[in-house]
Short mmCIF file of C-alpha atoms and ligand atoms in Angstrom, two decimals:
data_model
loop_
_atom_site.label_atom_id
_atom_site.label_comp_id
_atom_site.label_asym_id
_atom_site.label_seq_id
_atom_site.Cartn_x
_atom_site.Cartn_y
_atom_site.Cartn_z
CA UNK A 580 -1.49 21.11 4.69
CA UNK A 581 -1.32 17.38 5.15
CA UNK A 582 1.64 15.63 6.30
CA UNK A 583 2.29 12.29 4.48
CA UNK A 584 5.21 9.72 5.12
CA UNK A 585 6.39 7.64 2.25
CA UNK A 586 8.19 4.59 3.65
CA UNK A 587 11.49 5.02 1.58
CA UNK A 588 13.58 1.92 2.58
CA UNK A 589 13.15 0.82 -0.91
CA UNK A 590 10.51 0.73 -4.22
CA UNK A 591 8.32 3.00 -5.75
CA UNK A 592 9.22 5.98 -3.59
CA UNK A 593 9.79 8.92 -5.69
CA UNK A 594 6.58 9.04 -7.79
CA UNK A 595 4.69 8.21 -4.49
CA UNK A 596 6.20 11.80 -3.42
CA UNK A 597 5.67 13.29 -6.43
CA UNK A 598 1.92 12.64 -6.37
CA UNK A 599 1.35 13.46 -2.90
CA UNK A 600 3.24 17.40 -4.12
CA UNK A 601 0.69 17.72 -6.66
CA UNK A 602 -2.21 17.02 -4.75
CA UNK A 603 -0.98 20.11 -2.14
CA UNK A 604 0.47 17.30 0.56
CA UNK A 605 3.77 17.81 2.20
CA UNK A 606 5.74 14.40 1.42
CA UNK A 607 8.02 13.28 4.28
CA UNK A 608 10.60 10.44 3.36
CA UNK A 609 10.49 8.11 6.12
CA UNK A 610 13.75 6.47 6.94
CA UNK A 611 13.93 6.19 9.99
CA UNK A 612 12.12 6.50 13.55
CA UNK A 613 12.04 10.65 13.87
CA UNK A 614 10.42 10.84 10.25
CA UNK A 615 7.72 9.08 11.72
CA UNK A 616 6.72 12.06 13.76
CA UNK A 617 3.29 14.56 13.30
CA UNK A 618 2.26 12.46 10.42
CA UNK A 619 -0.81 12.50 9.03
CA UNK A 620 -0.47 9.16 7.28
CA UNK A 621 1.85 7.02 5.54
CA UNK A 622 2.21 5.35 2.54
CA UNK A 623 3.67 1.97 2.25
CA UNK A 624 4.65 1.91 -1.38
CA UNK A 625 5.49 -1.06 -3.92
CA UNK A 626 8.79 -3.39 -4.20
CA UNK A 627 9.82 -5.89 -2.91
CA UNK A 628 8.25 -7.11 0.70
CA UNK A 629 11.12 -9.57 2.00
CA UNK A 630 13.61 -6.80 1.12
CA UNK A 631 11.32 -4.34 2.80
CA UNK A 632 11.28 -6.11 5.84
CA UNK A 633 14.77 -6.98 6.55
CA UNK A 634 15.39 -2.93 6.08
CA UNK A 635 12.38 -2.11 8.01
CA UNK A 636 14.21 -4.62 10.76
CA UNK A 637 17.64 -3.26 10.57
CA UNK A 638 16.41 0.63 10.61
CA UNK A 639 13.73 -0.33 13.48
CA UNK A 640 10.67 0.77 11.86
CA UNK A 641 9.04 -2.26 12.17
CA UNK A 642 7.48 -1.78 15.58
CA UNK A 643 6.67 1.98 15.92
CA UNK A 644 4.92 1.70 12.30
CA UNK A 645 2.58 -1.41 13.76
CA UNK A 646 2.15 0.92 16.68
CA UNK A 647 1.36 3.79 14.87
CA UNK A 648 -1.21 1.42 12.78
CA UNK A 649 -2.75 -0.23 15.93
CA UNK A 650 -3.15 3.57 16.76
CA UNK A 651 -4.78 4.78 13.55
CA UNK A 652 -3.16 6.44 11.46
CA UNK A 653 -4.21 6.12 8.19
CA UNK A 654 -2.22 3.46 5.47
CA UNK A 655 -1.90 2.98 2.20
CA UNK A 656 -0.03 -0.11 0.68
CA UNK A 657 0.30 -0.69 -2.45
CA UNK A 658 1.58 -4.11 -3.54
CA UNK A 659 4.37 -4.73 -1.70
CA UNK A 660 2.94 -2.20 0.99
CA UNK A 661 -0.23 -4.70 0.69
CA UNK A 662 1.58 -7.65 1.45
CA UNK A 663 3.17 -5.41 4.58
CA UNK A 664 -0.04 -4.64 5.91
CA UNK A 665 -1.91 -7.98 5.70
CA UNK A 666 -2.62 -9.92 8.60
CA UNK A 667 -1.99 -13.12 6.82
CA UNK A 668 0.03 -14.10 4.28
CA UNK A 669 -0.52 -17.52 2.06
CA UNK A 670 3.11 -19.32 2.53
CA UNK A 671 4.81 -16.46 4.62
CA UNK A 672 5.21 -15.32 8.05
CA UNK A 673 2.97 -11.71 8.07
CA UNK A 674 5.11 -8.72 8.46
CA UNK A 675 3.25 -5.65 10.52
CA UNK A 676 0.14 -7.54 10.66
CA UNK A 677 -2.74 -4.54 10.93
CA UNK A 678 -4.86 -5.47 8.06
CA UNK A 679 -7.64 -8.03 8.28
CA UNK A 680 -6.79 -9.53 5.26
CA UNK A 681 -5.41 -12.57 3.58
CA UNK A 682 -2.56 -12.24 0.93
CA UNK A 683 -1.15 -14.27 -1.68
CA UNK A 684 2.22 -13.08 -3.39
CA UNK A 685 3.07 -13.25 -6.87
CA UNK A 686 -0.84 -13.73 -8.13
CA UNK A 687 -0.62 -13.50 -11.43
CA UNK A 688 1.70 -16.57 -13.75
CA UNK A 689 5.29 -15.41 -14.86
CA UNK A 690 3.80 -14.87 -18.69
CA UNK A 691 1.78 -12.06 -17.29
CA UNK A 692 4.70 -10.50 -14.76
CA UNK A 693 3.20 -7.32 -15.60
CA UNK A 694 0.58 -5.77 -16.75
CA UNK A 695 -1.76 -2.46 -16.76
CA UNK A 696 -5.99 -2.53 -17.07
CA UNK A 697 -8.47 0.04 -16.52
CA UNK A 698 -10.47 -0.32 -13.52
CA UNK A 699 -14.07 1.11 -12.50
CA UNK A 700 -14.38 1.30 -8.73
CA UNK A 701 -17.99 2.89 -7.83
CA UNK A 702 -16.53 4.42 -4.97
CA UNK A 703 -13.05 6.34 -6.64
CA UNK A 704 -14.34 6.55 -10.28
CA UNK A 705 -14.65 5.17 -13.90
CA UNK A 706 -11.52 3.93 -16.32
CA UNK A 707 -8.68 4.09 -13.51
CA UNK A 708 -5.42 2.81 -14.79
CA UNK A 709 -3.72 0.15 -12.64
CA UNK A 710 -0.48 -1.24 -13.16
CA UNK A 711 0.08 -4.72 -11.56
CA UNK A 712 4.08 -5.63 -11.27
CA UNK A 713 4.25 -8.93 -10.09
CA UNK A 714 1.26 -8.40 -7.83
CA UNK A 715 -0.59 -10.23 -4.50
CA UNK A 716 -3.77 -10.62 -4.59
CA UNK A 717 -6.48 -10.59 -1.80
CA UNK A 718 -7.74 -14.10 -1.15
CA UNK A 719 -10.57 -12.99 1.89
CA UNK A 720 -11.23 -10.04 4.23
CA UNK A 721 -12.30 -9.72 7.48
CA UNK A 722 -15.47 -8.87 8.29
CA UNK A 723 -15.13 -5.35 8.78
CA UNK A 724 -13.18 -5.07 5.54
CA UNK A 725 -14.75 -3.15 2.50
CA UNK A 726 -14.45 -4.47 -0.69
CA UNK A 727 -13.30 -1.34 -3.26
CA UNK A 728 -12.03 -3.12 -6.16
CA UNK A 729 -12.40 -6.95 -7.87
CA UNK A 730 -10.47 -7.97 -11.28
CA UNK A 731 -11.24 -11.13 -12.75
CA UNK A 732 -12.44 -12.58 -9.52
CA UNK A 733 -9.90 -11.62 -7.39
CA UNK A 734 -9.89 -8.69 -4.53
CA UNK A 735 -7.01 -5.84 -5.40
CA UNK A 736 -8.58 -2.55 -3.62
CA UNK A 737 -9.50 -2.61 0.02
CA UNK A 738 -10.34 -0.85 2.80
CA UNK A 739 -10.11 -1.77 6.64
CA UNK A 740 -11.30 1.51 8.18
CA UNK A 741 -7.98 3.72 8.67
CA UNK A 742 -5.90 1.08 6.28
CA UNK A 743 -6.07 0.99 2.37
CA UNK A 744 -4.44 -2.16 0.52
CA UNK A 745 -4.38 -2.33 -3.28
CA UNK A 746 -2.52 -5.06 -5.34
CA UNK A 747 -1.24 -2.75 -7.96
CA UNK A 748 0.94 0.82 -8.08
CA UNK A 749 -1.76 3.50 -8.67
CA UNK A 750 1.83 6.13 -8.36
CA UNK A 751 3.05 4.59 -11.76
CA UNK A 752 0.21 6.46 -13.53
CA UNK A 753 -0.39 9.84 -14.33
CA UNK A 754 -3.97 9.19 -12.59
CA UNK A 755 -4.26 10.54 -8.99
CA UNK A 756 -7.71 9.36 -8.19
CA UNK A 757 -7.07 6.49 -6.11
CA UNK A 758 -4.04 8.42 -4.01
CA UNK A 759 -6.73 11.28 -4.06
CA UNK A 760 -9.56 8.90 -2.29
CA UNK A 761 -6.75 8.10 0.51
CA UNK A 762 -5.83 11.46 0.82
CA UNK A 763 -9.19 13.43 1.22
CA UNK A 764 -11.51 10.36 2.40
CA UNK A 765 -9.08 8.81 5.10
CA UNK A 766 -6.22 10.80 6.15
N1 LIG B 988 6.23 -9.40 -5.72
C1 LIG B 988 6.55 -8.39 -4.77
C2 LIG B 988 6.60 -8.96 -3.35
O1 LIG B 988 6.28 -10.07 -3.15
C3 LIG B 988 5.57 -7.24 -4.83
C4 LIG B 988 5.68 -6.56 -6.17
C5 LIG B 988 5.41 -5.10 -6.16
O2 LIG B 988 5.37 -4.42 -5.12
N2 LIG B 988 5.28 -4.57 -7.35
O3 LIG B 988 6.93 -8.24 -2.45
#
């Protein structure tokens, strides 16, 4: 059985876990350094990044999760966890810095806060729900950097070999596919 972390400082946690269950994963609640250990991979789920990092700061977590990136284990951000992940951030000082990618925050105008479409990604599958909650965006990737997913123009799935990004919470869905992909193609 595979052993996934969910980051739970603060977010989306629960239905992250709850997803992970019903795809036959054992879903550890990471909290602090020790739940870090014998993972498989880790999910970084959705919320809110600044608050993120000052708790991934004050519960040292910051450091051994880079490590464990640098490393490769596999990752999977989603929104928030995006912004985490990226290498760059438009505007913002970069958190854990793993992922070759560039990130803007808060993509989409204040009229459109949030917002759910259906997405066909070639490599997951067809009609894929995606909710967006105030959601970054991918501006560019790095070289090495698969494109998985484009929505009006802009990048919102990616993959850098071991790491996953998406802009939106595939969790807030009853739709597994996109958790599943991580899950059996990565981790
Ligand atoms: N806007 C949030 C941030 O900047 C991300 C939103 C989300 O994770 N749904 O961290």
């Amino acid at each position: 059985m595979k052993r996934i972390g969910v980051l739970a400082l603060q977010g989306a946690i629960r239905e992250h876990v709850h997803m992970l269950e019903n795809l036959g994963c054992e879903a550890v609640e990471v909290k602090q350094k020790q739940d870090l250990i014998k993972l498989d991979g880790l999910v970084l789920p959705g919320g809110e990044s600044t608050t993120m990092r000052k708790l991934l700061d004050r519960s040292d977590l910051l450091e051994p999760i880079r490590e464990l990136a640098q490393r490769g284990l596999p990752m999977f951000g989603t929104c928030a966890g995006l912004i985490l992940m990226a290498n760059t951030l438009v505007n913002d000082e970069p958190h854990l810095a793993v992922m070759d990618v560039t990130v803007t925050r808060n993509s989409y105008g204040r009229q459109v806060d949030s917002f759910e479409v259906k997405l066909d990604i070639p490599k997951i599958g067809k009609a894929i729900p995606a909710v967006f909650i105030r959601a970054p965006h991918m501006e560019t990737v790095g070289k090495d950097v698969e494109i998985l997913a484009e929505h009006e123009g802009k990048i919102i799935l990616a993959r850098d070999g071991h790491l996953l990004g998406c802009s939106f919470h595939p969790e807030l869905t009853s739709d597994s596919r996109i958790l599943k992909y991580f899950v059996a193609s990565m981790v």
